[in-house]
C-alpha positions as CSV (number, residue, x, y, z in Angstrom):
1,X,0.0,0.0,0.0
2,X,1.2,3.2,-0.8
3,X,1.2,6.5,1.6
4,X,-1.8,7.8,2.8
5,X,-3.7,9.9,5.5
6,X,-6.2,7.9,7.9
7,X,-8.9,10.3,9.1
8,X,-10.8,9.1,12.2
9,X,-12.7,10.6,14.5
10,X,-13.7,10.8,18.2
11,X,-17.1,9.8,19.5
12,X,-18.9,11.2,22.8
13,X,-21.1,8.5,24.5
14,X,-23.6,9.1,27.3
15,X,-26.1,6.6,28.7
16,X,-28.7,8.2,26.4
17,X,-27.1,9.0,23.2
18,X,-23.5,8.9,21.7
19,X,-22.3,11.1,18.9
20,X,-19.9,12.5,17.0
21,X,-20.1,15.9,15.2
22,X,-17.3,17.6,13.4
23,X,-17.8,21.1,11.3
24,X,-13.8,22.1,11.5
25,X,-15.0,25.4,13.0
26,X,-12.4,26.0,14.7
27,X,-9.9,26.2,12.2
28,X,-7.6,23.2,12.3
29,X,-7.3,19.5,13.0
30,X,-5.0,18.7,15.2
31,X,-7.2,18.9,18.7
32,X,-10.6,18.3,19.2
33,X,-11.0,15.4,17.3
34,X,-6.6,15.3,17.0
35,X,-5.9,13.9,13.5
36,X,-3.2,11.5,12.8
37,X,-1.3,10.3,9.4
38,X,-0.7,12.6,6.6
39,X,-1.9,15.7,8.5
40,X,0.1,18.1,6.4
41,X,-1.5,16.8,3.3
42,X,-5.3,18.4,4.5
43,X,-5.8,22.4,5.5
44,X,-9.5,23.7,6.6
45,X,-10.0,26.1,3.7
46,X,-11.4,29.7,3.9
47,X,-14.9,28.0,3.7
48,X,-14.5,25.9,6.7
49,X,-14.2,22.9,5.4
50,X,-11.3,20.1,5.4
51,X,-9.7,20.4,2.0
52,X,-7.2,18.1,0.3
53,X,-4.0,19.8,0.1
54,X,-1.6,17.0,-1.3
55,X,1.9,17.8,-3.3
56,X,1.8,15.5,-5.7
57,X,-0.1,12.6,-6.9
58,X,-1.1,9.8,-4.9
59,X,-3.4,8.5,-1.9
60,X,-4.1,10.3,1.6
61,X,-5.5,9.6,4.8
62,X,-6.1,10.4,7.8
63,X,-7.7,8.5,11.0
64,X,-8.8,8.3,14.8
65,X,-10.8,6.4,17.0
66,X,-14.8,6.6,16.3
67,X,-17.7,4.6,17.9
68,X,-21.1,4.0,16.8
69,X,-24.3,2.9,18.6
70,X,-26.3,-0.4,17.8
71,X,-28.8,1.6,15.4
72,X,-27.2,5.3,14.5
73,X,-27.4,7.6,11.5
74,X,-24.6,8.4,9.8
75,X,-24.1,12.2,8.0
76,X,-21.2,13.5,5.8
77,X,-20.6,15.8,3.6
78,X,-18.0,14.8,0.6
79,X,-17.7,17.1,-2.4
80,X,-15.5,15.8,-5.4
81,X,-14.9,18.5,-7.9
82,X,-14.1,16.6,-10.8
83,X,-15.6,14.4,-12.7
84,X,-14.4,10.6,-10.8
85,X,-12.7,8.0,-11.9
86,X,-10.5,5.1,-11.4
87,X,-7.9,7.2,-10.7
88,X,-9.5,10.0,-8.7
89,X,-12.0,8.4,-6.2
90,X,-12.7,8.8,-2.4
91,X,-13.6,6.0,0.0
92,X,-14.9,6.6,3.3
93,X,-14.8,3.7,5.9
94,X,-16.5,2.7,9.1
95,X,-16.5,0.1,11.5
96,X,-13.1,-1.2,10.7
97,X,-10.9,-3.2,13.1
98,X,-7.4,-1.7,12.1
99,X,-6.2,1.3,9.7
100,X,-4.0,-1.3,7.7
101,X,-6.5,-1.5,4.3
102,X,-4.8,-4.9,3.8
103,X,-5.8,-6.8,6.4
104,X,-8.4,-4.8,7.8
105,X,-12.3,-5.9,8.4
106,X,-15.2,-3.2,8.2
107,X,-17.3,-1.2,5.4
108,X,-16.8,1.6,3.2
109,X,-18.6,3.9,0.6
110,X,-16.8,4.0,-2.7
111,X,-17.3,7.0,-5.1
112,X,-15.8,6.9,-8.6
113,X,-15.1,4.0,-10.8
114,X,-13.9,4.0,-14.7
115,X,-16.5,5.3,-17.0
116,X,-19.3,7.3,-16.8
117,X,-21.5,5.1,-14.6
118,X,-19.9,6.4,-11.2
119,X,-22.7,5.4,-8.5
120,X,-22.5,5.3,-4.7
121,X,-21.7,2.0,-4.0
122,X,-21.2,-0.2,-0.5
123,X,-18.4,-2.4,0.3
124,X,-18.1,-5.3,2.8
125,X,-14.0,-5.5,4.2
126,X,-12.5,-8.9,5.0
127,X,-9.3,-9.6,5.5
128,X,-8.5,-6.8,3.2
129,X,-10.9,-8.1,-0.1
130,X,-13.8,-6.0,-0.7
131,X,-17.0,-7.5,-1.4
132,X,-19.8,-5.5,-3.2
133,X,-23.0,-5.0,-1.1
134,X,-25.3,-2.4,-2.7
135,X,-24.9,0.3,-5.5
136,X,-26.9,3.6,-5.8
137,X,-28.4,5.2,-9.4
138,X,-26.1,4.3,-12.3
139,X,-24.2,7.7,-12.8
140,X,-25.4,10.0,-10.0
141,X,-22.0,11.0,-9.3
142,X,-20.7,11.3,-12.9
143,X,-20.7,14.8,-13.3
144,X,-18.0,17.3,-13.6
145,X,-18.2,18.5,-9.8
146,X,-20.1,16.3,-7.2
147,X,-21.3,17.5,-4.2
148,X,-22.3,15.1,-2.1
149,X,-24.4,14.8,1.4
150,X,-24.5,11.4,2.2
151,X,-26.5,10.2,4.5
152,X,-27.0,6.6,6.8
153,X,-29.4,4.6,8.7
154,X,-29.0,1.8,10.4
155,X,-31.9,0.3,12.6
156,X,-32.2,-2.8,15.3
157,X,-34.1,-4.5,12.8
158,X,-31.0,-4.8,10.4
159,X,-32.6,-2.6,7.6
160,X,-29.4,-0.3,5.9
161,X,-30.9,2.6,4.2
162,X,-28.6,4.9,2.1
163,X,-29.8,8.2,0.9
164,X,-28.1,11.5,-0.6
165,X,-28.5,14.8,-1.7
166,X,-26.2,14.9,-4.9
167,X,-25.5,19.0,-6.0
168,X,-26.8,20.8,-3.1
169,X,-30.3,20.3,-4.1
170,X,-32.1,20.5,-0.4
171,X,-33.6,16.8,-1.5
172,X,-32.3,13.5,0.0
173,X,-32.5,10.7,-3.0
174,X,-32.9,6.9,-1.9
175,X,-29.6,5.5,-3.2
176,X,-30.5,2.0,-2.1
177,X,-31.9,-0.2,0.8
178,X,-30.6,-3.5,2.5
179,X,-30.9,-5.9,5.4
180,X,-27.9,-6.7,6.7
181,X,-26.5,-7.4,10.2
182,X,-23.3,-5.2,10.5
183,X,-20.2,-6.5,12.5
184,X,-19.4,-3.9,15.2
185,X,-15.7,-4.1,16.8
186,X,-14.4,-2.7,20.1
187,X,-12.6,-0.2,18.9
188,X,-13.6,0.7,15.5
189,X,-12.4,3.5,13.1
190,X,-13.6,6.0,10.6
191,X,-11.5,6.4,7.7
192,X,-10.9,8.5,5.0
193,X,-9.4,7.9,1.8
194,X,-8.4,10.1,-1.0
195,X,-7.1,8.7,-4.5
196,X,-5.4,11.6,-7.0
197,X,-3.8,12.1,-10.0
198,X,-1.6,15.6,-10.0
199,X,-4.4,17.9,-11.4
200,X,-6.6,16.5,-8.3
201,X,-4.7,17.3,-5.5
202,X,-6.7,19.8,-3.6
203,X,-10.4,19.0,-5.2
204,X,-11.4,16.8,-2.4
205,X,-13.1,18.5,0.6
206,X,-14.8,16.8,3.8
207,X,-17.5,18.6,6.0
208,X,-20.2,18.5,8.8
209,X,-19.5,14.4,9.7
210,X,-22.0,13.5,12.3
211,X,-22.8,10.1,13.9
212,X,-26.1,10.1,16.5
213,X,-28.2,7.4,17.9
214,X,-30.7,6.0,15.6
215,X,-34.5,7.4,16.8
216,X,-37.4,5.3,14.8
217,X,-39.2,6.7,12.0
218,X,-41.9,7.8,13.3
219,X,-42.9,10.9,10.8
220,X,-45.4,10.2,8.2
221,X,-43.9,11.6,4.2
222,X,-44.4,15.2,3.4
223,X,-44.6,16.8,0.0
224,X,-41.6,18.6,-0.3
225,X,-41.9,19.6,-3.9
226,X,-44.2,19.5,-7.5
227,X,-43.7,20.8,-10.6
228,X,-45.8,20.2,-14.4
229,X,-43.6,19.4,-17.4
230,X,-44.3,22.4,-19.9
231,X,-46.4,20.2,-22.2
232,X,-48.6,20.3,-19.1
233,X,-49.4,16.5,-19.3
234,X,-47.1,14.8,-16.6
235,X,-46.8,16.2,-13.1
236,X,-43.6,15.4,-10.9
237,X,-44.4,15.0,-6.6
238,X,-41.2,14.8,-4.7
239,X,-41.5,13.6,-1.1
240,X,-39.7,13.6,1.9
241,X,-38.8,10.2,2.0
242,X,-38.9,6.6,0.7
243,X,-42.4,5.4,-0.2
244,X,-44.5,2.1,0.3
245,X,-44.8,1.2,-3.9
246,X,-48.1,-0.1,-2.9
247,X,-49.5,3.4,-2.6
248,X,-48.6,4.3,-6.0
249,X,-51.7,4.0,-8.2
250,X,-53.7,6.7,-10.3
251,X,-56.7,6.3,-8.0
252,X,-54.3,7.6,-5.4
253,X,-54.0,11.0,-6.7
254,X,-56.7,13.4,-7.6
255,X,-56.7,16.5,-9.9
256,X,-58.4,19.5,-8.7
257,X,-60.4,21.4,-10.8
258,X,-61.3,17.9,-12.7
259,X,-61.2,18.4,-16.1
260,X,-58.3,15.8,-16.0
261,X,-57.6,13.2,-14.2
262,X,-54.4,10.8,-13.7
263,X,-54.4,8.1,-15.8
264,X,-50.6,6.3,-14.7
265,X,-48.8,6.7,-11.4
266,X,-45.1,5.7,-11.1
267,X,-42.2,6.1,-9.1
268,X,-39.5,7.8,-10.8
269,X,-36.7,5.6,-12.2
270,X,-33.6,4.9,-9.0
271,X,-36.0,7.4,-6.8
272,X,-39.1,5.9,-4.6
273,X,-39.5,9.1,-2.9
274,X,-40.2,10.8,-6.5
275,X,-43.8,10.4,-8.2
276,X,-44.6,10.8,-11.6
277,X,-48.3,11.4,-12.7
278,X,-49.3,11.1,-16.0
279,X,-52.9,12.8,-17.0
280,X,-55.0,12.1,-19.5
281,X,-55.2,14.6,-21.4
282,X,-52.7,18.4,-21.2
283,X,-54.2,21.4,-18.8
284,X,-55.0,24.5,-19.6
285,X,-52.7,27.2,-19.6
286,X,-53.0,29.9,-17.3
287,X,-55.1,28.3,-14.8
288,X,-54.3,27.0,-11.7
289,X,-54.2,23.5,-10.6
290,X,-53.6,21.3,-7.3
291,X,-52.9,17.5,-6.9
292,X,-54.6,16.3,-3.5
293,X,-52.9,13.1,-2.5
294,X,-55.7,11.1,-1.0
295,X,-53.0,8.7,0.8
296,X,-49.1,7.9,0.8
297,X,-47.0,5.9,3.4
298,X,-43.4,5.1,4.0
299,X,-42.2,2.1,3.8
300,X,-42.0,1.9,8.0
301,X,-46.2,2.3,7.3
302,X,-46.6,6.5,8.5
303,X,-49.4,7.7,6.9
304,X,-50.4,10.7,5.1
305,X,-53.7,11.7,4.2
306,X,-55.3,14.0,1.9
307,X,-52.3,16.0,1.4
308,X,-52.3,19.0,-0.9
309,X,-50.0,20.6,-3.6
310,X,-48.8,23.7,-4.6
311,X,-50.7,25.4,-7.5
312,X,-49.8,24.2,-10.5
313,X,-49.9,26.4,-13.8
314,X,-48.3,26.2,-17.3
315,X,-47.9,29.3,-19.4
316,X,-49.4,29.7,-23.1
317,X,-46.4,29.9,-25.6
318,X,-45.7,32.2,-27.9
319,X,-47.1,32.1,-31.5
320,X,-47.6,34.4,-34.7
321,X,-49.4,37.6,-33.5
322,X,-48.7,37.6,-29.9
323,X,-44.9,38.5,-29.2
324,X,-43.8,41.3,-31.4
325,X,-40.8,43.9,-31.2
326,X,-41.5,46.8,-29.5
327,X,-38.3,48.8,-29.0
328,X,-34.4,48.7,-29.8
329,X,-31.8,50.6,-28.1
330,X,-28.3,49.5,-30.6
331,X,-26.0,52.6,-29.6
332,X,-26.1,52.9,-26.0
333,X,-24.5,55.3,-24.2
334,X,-20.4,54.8,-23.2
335,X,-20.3,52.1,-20.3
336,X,-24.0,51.3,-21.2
337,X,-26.0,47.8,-22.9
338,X,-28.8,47.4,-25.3
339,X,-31.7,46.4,-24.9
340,X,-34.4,44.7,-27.2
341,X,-38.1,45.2,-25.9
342,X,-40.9,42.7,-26.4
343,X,-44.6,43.3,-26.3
344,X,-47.0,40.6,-25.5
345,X,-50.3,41.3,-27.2
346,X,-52.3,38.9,-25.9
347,X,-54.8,38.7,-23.4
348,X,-52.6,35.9,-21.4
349,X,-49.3,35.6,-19.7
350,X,-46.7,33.9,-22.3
351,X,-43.9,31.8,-21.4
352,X,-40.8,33.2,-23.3
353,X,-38.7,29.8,-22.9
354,X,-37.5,28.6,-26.2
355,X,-38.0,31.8,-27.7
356,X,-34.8,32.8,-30.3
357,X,-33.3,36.1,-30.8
358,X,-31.4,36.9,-33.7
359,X,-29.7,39.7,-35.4
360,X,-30.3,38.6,-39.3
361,X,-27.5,40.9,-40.3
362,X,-24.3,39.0,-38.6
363,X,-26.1,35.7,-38.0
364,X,-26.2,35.9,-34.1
365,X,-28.4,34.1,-32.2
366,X,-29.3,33.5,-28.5
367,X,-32.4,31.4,-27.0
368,X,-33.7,31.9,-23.9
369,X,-33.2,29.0,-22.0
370,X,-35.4,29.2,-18.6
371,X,-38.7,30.0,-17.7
372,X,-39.7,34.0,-18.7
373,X,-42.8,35.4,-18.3
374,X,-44.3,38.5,-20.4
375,X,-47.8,39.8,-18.9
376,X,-50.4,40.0,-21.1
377,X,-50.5,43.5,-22.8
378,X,-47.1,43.8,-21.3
379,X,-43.5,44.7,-21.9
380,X,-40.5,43.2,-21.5
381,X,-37.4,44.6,-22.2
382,X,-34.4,42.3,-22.6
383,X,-30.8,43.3,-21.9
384,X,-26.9,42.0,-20.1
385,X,-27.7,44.3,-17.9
386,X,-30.8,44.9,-16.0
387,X,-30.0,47.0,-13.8
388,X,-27.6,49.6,-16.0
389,X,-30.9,50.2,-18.2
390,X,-33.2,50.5,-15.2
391,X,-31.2,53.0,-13.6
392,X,-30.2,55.1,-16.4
393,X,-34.0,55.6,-17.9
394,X,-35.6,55.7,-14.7
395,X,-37.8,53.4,-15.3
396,X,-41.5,53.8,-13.3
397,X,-42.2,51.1,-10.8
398,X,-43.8,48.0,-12.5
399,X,-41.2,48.0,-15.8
400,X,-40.0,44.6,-16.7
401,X,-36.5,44.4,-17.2
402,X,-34.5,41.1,-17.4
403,X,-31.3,39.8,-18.1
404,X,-30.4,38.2,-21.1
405,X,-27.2,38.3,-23.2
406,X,-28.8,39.8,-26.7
407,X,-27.2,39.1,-29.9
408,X,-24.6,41.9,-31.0
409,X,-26.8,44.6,-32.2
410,X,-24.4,47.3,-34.5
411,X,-24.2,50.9,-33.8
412,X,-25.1,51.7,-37.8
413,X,-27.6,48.9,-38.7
414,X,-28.7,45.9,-37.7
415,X,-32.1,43.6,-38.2
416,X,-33.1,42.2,-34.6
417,X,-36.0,39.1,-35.5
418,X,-37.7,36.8,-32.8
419,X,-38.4,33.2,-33.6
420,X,-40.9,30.6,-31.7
421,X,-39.6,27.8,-32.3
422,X,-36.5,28.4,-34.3
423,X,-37.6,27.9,-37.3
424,X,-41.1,30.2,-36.8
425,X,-40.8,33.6,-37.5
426,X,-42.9,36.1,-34.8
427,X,-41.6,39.3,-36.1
428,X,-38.6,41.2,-37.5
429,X,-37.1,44.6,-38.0
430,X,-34.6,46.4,-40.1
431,X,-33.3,49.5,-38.7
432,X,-30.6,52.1,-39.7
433,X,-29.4,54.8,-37.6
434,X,-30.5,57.2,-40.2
435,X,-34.2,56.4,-38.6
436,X,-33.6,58.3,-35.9
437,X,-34.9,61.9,-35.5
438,X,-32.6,64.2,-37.3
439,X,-33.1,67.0,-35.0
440,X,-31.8,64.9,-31.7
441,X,-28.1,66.0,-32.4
442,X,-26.7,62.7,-30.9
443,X,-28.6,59.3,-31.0
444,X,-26.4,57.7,-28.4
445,X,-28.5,56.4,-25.9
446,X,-31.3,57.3,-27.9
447,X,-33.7,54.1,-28.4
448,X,-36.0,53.6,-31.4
449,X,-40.0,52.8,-30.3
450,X,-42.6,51.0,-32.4
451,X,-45.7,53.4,-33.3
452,X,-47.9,51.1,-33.5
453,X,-48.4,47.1,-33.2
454,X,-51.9,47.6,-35.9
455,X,-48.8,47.8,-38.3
456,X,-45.3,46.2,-39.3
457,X,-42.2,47.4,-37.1
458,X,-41.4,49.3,-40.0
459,X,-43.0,51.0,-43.1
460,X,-42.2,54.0,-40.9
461,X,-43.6,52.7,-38.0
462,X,-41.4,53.7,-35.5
463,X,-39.8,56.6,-33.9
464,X,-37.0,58.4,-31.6
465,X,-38.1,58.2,-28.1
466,X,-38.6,60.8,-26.4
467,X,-36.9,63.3,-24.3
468,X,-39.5,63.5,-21.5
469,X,-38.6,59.8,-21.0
470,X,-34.5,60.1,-21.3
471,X,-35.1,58.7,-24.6
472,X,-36.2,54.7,-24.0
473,X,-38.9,53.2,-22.5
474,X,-37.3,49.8,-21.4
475,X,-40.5,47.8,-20.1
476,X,-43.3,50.0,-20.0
477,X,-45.3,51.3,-23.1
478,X,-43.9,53.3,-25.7
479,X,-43.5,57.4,-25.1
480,X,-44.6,56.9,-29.1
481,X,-47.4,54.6,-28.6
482,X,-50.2,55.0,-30.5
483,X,-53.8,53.3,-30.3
484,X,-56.3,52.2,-32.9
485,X,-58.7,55.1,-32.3
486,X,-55.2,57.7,-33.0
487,X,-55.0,56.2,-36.1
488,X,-58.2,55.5,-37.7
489,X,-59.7,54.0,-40.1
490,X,-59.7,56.1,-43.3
491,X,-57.0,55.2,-45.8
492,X,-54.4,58.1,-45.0
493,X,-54.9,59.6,-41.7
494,X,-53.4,62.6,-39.9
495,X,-52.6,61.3,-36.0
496,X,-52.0,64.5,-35.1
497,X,-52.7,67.7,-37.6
498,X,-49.7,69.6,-35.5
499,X,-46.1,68.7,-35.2
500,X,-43.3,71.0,-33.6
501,X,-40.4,70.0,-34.9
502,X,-38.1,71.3,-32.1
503,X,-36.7,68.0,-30.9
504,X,-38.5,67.2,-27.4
505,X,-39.7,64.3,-28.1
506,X,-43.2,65.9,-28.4
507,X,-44.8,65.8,-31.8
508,X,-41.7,66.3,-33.8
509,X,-43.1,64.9,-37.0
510,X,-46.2,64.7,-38.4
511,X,-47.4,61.2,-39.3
512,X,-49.4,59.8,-42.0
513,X,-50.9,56.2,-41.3
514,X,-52.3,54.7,-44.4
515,X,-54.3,51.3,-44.2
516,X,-55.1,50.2,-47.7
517,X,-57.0,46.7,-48.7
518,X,-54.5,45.2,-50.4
519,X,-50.1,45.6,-50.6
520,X,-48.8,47.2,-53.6
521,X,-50.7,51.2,-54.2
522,X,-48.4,53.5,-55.3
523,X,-48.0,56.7,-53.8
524,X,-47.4,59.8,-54.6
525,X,-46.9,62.9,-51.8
526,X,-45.9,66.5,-51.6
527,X,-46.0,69.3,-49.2
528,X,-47.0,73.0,-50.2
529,X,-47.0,76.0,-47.8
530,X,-50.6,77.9,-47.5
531,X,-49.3,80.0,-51.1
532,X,-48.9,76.5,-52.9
533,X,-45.0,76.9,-53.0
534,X,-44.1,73.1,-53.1
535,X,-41.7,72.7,-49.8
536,X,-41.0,68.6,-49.5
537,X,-41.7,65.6,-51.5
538,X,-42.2,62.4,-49.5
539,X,-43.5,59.8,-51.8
540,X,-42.7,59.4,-55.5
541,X,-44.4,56.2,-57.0
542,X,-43.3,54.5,-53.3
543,X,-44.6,50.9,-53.2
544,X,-46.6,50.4,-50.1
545,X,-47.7,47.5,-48.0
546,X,-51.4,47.2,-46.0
547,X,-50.9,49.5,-43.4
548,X,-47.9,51.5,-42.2
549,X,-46.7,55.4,-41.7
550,X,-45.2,58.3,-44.1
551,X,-43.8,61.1,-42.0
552,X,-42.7,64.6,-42.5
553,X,-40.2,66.5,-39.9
554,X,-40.9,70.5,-40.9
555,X,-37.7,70.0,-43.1
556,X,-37.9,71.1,-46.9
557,X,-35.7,69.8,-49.9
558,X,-32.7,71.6,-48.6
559,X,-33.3,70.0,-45.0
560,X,-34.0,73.2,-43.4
561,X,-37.2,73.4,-40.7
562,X,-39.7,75.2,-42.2
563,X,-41.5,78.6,-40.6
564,X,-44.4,78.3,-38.6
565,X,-48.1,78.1,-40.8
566,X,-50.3,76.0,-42.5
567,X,-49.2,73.5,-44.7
568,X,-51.0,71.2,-47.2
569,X,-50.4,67.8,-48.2
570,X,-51.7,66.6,-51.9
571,X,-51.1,63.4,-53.5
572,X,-52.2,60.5,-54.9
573,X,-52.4,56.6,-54.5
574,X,-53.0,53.9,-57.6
575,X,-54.4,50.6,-57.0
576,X,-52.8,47.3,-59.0
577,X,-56.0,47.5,-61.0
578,X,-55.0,51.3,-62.5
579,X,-57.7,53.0,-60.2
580,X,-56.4,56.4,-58.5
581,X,-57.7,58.5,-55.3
582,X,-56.6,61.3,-54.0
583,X,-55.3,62.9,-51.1
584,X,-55.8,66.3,-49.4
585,X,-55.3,67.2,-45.9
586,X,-53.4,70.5,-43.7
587,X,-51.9,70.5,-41.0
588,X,-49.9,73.4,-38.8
589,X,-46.2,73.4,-38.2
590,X,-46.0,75.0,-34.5
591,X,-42.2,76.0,-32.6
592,X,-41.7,77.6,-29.3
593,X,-41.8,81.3,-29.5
């Protein structure tokens, strides 16, 4: 046997109880349980924990005297942060008769094998051969750091029962269960043992070892957790301990309201603590449901009844019509993030999981990967950095802002597009920093808003936003927002017959919203001044879609704001079938005197 640290511990007996506890609180391990072996190989970190601390590969140990009553429970705490292995493993024995491995007699837990089917797994030790009792879940511990809180029972009636909470979870898994009568010595040890190549020599850490005297199971389960798949068919019960399989029948479990019911009950595969219900047929969204458990044992025959779950909802999804663009900010400020806002138009709360951004220009994508809700009729404004946007705009109580690391939006150009599922176009936009107001004298910081969600985010249907707002709305309606009745329903409309074109945010352009039966009228558009002096062309033969916006910004052809007066717009628009109507309308350009 090669080198190693023996780590064993020092039990406290009275006539009532005896146990052991050992957190390394107090900074060291050489008093209080005194440590003997390869001390210098293990430190307590900065975390309070005993940490491997090796100097090159090999195997460590430590040791000391340790105890245990006729039925106790056994706790440790033994994280491995790598992924283990043959060649990086930890074993951690009990009731052995000496600390030479070769010769000694006792148990131990082994964690890490070759392969990727790394399970806890329980040893018998005789005369130095190891003989496999039990084995936990096929790859539990497999991943690429293992936290693990194991924990032990062992009861007069001979009944072992292993259980752990694997990645810090708060939930004890059933590993496995036997009936065995353990061999107890006079003076038995606890050992540890640490197995390393040279990149593991201080990923091994130990904490919060306690040994106690058994007290019968006398607590009936609990529910400690439910949760519905987002199909909203199959509905997962995790309770607090191992259940009687008996119990586990669709009858069992009742759905409350009942317009489904369960139609399988089964225990979750390696975990008889976790219940899967299947149901006959999907819930509804947005509506609240409960399981009531009618009755559930443990396998020592504590009974619950009637216990009841959590609510359980699932959201609607996105589809065409419901999540649209609402605002872009692509040149933020220096030291600033973007932000893309979304609007949910639906009457319903919308689950945005599995939603895709992209940025069509560059071919950037991002999903969004967890649950993320949009109100209905509400905004949502996504951004790396929450809390940047919130505090420079301002934002009113209520705005929904969340983190989410966007696609690269450019500073010039760009053409943000949201897909459900990722092939499924919602919505799109292509915007150029030309779209912004040319009277705001620098658009940094400046976002761009959506007039209007009656029409495409574009066709002009979008604007600077204002100053009054600090120039973005992130997650509240648009300073630029405009409703159905501001639009109306004539086929070229004046939303406002004023505009001020003094760059506050407030009316700076006039807007034309056109909504025509069918895509493809051309239009044709000019300005005069009240003595019929043409001032500014805005259309010639433009193709136009259904619906959308022309605007004017008091500028003539030499891009110079006109004076104040009344100004007429006259045009025309031709159908695909040669007909031709005409436009007339005024309005007044207005500045601050």
């Amino acid at each position: 046997m090669r080198p190693g640290i023996l780590l064993i511990f020092t039990l406290f007996c009275t006539s009532v109880i005896c146990q052991f506890t050992e957190n390394f609180d107090d900074g060291n391990i050489t008093n209080g349980p005194v440590w003997s072996g390869n001390v210098a190989h293990f430190i307590v970190n900065a975390e309070g924990s005993l940490q491997l601390q090796a100097p090159a590969a090999g195997e460590s140990m430590l040791h000391t005297q340790a105890s245990f009553p006729d039925s106790f429970i056994f706790e440790i705490k033994n994280t491995l942060d790598f992924s283990p292995s043959a060649s990086n493993l930890s074993r951690i024995y009990f009731l052995l008769d000496q600390s030479d491995l070769s010769k000694a007699n006792g148990y131990y837990f082994n964690f890490g094998e070759n392969g990727s089917t790394d399970a806890i797994r329980l040893y018998e030790l005789t005369n130095g051969s190891s003989n496999l009792l039990a084995s936990g879940p096929s790859g539990a511990i497999s991943l690429n750091s293992n936290p693990i809180h194991l924990r032990m029972e062992y009861a007069s009636d001979r009944k072992l029962i292993v259980s752990a909470d694997i990645g810090e979870t708060g939930n004890f898994i059933p590993q496995f269960e036997i009936t065995r009568s353990l061999k107890f010595t006079p003076t038995p040890l606890l050992l540890f043992q640490c197995i390393y190549t040279a990149s593991r020599t201080d990923k091994f850490t130990f904490d919060d070892i306690s040994i106690t005297a058994y007290a019968p199971d006398t607590s009936p389960p609990t529910l400690s957790s439910s949760s519905i798949n987002e199909e909203g068919n199959q509905i997962t019960l995790v309770f607090s301990e191992k259940l009687n399989g008996s119990d586990i029948t669709a009858s069992n479990f009742k759905i409350v309201p009942a317009d489904v019911s369960v139609s399988n009950a089964a225990f979750q595969s390696g975990a008889e603590n976790i219940v899967v219900l299947t149901l006959n047929q999907a819930i509804q969204s947005n509506k609240d449901y409960t399981v009531e458990v009618v009755s559930i044992s443990d396998t020592r025959g504590n009974t619950s009844n009637n216990i009841i779950s959590n609510p359980l909802r699932i959201f609607a999804k996105p589809g065409p019509g419901t999540i649209l663009l609402s605002e872009i900010l692509f040149d933020p400020v220096s030291g600033g993030s973007d932000f893309l806002e979304l609007y949910n138009r639906s009457e319903e709360p919308i689950n945005l999981k599995g939603l895709v951004v992209r940025n069509e220009s560059n071919n950037n994508s991002k999903s969004i990967e967890t649950d993320l809700i949009i109100a209905a009729n509400g905004y949502l404004a996504l951004t790396p950095d929450p809390n940047q946007v919130a505090a420079q705009y301002q934002v009113p109580a209520g705005a929904a802002i969340s983190f989410f690391e966007l696609p690269a939006f450019n500073n010039s150009d760009g053409h943000p597009s949201i897909y459900y599922p990722a092939d499924i176009l919602l919505d799109e936009f292509s915007y150029d920093e030309d779209f912004h107001n040319p009277l705001i004298d620098d658009n940094e910081g400046v976002s761009l808003e959506r007039l209007s969600f009656d029409s495409p985010f574009g066709d002009g249907n979008y604007g600077s936003a204002a100053a009054s707002v600090l120039y973005a709305t992130p997650g509240y309606q648009n300073s630029n927002f405009l409703n159905g009745a501001a639009i109306g329903d004539e086929p070229f409309t004046l939303v406002s017959k004023r505009l001020s074109p003094d760059g506050d945010g407030m009316e700076d352009e006039l807007l034309i919203s056109y909504k025509l039966p069918e895509a493809g009228y051309l239009l044709n558009l000019k300005i005069y001044d009240a003595n019929g002096q043409l001032i500014k062309t805005l259309a010639n033969n433009e193709l136009l879609g259904t619906s959308g916006f022309i605007k004017w910004n008091g500028a003539n052809e030499d891009g110079m704001v006109e004076r104040i007066g009344v100004y007429i717009l006259k045009g025309t628009y031709h159908s695909l079938n040669g007909s031709t109507e005409e436009i007339n309308k005024t309005c007044i350009l207005a500045l601050k005197l």
